Coordinates of C-alpha atoms in Angstrom, one line a residue:
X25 CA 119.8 88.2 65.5
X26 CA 123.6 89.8 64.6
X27 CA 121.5 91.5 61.8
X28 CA 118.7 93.1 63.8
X29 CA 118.8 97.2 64.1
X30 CA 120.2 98.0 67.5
X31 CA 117.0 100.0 68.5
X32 CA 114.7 97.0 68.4
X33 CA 117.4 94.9 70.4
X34 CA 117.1 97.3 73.1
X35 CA 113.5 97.9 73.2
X36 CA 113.5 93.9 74.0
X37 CA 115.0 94.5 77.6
X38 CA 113.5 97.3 79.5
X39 CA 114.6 99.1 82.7
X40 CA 112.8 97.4 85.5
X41 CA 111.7 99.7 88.5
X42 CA 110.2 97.9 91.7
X43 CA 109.4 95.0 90.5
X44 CA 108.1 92.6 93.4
X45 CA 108.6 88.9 93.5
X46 CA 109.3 86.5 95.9
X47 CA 112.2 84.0 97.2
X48 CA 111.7 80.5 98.2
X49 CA 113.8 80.1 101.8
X50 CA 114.9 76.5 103.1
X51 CA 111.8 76.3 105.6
X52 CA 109.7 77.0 103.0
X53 CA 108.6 80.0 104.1
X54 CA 108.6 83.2 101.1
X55 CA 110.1 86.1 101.3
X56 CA 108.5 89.4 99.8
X57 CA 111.6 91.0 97.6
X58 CA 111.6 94.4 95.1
X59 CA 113.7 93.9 91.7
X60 CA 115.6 96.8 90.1
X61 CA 117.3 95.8 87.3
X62 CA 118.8 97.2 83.8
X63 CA 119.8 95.1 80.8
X64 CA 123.6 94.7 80.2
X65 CA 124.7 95.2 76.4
X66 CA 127.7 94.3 74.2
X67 CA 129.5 97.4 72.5
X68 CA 127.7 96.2 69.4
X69 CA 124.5 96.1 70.9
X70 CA 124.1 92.0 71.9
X71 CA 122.0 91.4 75.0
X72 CA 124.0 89.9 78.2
X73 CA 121.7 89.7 80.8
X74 CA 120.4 92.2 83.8
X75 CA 122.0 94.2 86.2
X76 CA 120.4 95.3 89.5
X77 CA 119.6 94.9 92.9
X78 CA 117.2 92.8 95.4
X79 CA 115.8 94.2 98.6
X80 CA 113.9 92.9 101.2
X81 CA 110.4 94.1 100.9
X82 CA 108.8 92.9 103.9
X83 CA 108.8 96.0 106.0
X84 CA 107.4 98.0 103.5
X85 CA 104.9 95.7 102.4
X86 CA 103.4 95.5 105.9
X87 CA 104.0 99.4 106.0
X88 CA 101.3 99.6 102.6
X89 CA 99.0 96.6 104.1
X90 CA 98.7 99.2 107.0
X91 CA 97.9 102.4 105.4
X92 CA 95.4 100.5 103.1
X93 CA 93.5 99.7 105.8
X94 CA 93.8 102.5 107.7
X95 CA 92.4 104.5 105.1
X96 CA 89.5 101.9 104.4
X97 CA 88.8 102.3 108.2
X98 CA 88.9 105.7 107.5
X99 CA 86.1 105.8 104.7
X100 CA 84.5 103.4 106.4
X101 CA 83.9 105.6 109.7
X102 CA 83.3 108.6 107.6
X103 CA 80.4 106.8 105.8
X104 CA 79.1 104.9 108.9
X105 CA 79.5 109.0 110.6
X106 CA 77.0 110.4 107.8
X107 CA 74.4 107.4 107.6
X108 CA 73.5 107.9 111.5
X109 CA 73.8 111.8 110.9
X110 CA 70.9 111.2 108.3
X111 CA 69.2 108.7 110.3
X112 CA 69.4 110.5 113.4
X113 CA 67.9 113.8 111.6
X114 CA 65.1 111.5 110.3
X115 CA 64.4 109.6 113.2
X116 CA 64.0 113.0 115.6
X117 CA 60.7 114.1 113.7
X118 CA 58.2 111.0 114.0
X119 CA 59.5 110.9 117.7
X120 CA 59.3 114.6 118.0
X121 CA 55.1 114.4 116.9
X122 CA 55.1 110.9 119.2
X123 CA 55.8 112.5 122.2
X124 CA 54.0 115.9 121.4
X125 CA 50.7 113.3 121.4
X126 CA 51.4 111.8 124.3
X127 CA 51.8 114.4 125.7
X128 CA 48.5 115.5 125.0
X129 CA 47.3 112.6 125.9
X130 CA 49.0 112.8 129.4
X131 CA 47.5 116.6 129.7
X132 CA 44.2 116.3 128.5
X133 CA 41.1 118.0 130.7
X134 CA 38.5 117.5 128.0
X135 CA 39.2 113.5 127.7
X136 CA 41.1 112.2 130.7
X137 CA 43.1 109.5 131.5
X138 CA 41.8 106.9 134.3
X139 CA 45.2 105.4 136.3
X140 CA 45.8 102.7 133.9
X141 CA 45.7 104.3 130.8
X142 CA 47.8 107.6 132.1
X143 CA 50.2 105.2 133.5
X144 CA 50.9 104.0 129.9
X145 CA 51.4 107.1 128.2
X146 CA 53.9 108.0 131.1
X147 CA 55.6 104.5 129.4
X148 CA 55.7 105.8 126.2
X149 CA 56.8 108.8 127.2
X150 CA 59.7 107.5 129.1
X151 CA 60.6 105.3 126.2
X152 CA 60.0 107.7 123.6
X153 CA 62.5 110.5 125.5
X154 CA 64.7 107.6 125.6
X155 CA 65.3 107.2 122.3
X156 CA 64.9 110.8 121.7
X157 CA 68.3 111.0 123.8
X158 CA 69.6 108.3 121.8
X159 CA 68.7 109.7 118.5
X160 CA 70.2 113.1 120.1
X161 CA 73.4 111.5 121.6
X162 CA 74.4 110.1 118.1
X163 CA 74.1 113.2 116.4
X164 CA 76.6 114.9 118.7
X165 CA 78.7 111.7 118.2
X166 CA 78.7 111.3 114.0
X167 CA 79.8 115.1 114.5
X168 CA 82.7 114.8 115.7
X169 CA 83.7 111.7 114.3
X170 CA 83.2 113.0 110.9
X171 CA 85.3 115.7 111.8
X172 CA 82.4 118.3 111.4
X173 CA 82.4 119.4 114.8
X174 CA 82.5 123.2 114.7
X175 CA 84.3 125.0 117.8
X176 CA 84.2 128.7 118.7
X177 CA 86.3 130.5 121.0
X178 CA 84.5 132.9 123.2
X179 CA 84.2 134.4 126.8
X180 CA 82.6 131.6 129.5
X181 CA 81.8 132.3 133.1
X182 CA 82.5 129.1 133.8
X183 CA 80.8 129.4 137.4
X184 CA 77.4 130.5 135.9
X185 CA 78.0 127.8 133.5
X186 CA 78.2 125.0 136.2
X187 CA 75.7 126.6 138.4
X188 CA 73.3 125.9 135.3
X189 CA 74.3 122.6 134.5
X190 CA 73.5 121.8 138.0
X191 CA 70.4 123.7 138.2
X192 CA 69.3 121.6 135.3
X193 CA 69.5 118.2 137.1
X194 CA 68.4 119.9 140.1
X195 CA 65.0 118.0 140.8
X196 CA 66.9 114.8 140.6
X197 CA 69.5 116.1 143.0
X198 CA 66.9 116.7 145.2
X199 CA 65.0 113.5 144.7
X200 CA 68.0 111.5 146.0
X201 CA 69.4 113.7 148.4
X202 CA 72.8 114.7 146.9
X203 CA 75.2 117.3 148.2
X204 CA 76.9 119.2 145.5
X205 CA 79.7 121.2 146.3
X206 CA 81.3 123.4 144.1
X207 CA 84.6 124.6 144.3
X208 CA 86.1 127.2 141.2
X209 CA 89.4 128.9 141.2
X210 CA 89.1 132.7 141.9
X211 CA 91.0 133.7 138.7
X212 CA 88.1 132.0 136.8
X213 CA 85.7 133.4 138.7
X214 CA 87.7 137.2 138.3
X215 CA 87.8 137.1 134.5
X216 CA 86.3 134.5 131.9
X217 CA 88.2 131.6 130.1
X218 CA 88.4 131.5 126.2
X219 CA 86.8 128.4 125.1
X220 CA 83.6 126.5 123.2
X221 CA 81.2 127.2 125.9
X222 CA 78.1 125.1 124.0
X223 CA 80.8 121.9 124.0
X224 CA 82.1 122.7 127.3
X225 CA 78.7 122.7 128.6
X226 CA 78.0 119.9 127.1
X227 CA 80.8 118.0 128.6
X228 CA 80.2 119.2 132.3
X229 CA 75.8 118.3 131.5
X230 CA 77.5 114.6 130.8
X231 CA 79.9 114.3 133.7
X232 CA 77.5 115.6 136.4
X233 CA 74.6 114.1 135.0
X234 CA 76.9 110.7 135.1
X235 CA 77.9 111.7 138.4
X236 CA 73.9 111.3 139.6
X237 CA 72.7 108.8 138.1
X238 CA 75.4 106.3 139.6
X239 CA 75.5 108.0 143.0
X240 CA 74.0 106.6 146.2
X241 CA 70.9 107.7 148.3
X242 CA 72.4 110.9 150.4
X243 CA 75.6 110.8 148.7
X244 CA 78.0 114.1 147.5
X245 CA 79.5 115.0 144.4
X246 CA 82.3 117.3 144.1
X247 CA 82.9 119.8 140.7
X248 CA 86.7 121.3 141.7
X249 CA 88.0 123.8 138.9
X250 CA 91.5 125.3 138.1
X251 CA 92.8 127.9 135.8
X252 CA 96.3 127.3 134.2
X253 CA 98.3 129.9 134.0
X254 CA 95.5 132.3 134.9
X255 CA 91.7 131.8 133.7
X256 CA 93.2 132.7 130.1
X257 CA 96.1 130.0 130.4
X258 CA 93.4 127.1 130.5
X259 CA 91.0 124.6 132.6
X260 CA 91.6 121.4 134.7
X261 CA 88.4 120.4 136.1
X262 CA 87.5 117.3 138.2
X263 CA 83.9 115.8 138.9
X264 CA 84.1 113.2 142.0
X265 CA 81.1 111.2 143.1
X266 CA 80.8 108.7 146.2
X267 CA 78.8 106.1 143.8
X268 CA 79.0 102.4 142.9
X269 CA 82.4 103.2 141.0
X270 CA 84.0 101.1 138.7
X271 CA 85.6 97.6 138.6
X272 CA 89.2 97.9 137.4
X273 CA 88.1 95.0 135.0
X274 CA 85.2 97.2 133.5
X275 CA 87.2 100.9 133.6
X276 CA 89.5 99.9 130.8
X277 CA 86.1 100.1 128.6
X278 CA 84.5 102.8 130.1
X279 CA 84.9 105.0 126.8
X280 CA 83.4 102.1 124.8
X281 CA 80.2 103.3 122.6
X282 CA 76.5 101.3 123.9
X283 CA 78.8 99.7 127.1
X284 CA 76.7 99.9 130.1
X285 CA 78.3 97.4 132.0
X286 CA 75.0 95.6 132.2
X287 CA 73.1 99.0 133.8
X288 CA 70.9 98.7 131.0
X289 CA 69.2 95.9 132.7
X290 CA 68.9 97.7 136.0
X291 CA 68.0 101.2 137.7
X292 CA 69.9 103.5 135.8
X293 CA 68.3 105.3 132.9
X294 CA 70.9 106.5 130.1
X295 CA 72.0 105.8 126.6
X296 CA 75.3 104.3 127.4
X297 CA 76.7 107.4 125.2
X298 CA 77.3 110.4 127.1
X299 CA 81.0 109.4 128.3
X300 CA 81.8 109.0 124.7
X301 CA 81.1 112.1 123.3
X302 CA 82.3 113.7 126.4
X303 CA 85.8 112.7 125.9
X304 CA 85.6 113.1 121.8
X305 CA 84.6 116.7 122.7
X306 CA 87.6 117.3 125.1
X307 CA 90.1 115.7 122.6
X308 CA 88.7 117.9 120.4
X309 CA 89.0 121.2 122.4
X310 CA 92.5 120.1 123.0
X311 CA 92.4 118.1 126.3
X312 CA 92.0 114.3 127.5
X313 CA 89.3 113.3 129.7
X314 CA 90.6 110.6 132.1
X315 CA 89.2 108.5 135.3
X316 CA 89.6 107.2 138.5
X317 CA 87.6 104.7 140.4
X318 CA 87.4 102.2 143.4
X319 CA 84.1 100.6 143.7
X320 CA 81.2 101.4 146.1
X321 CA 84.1 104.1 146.9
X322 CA 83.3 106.6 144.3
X323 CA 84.6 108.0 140.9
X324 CA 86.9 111.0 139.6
X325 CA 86.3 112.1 136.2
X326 CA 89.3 115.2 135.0
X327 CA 89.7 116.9 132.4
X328 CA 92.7 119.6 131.4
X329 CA 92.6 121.6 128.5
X330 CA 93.6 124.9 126.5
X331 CA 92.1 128.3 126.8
X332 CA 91.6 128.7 122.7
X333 CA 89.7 125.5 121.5
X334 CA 91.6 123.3 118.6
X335 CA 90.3 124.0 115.5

């Protein structure tokens, strides 16, 4: 081989960049190494052997294993975000013409109901708006986990925008005897805040709503409000109820998607949802949604966040 051209002795023994291999240790176990490594040659051009270095790999190994599945998870979410989009948008129209029948049906002078039959449709029309609030709450949802959501920043009377929130839910108020007492800081009342009001109404539809349907017969709910800094400086609202509450076993999965806590089998009407999107919607305005409870006490739901929503 003392006669081969020193070019093609060379390009025998190549540079070697990151290789990764492996080292057998005494307990058998294997350790993840990287290899770099050059080829060592004699003034006249005779191989020797490789020069180089071996590092411990394991950290960044685990560090790659990580961001490979984090970014599956990723895809995975955003694809899983834009099949119930579509899903949602094509489940809303059969239900939409479902319910407009019934409807109808429920209505009808020319052909009506006896007690029976009407109580039916009133059935289907319950169960029918129930999945219509289902179809609606997962909408709201795949939007903001497909990072689609789409904030504004504008002027909100966010007094007027309680007041009809609560006017809203007003015959249930009634129906159960609730006291609501609201309580909003006079620089909010004195100039508006800056911030998403169709989100933010949104939120305070879910929190009140929540606030309800899990109250007792003749009970009060509470909706306190704060500026920060001035109505311009931001918002730190609180919704208390003196309802069932929550068991400190159950209130670590109270932000859990379709977790009902077993009220799905009981009284309470709801889609299991309306927590969920409430706090996506504040993390995505900026703030964190948190809550207190002690049950058959009552619960605290709060909320702070900026002026100017996140973009």
């Amino acid at each position: 081989s003392d006669g081969e051209p020193l070019p093609v002795l060379m390009a025998h023994h190549r540079v070697i960049r990151e290789l990764d291999c492996h080292a057998a240790l005494p307990d058998g176990r294997r350790l993840p190494l990287t290899l770099n490594a050059e080829p060592i040659y004699s003034p006249t051009g005779a191989f020797f052997g490789y020069r180089g270095t071996l590092s411990d790999a394991s950290v960044r190994r685990a560090a790659d294993a990580v961001r490979v599945e984090r970014d599956a998870a990723v895809r995975a979410n955003l694809a899983k975000s834009i099949f119930v989009s579509h899903m949602s948008h094509e489940l809303r129209t059969p239900l939409t013409a479902v319910l407009g029948y019934g409807q109808l049906l429920d209505t009808s002078e020319k052909r009506p109901l006896d007690n029976e039959q009407r109580a039916w449709v009133q059935d289907l029309l319950k169960a029918g708006n129930h999945m219509l609030q289902m179809v609606e709450d997962l909408l709201d949802l795949s939007l903001v986990e497909a990072g689609q959501l789409k904030l504004r920043q504008e002027s909100v009377d966010f007094k007027s925008l309680v007041a009809d929130v609560i006017l809203m839910l007003d015959a249930t108020v009634t129906a159960r005897a609730l006291q609501v007492t609201v309580d909003v800081d006079s620089a909010l009342v004195e100039r508006p805040l800056l911030a998403d009001a169709k989100w933010l109404r949104q939120v305070m539809l879910n929190l009140i709503s929540n606030a309800v349907k899990y109250n007792v017969e003749g009970g009060s709910i509470t909706v306190t409000a704060r500026s920060l800094d001035g109505a311009r400086g931001g918002l730190h609202v609180e919704v208390a109820d003196t309802g069932v509450g929550i068991s400190q076993v159950d209130l670590p999965h109270l932000f859990e998607p379709f977790n009902r806590f077993g009220h799905d089998r009981g009284v309470f009407a709801g889609t299991g949802r309306g927590l969920v999107i409430s706090r996506r919607l504040v993390q995505a305005m900026g703030g964190q949604l948190t809550v207190t409870s002690t049950p058959l006490v009552g619960t605290t739901f709060s909320f702070s966040m900026p002026a100017a929503p996140v973009a």
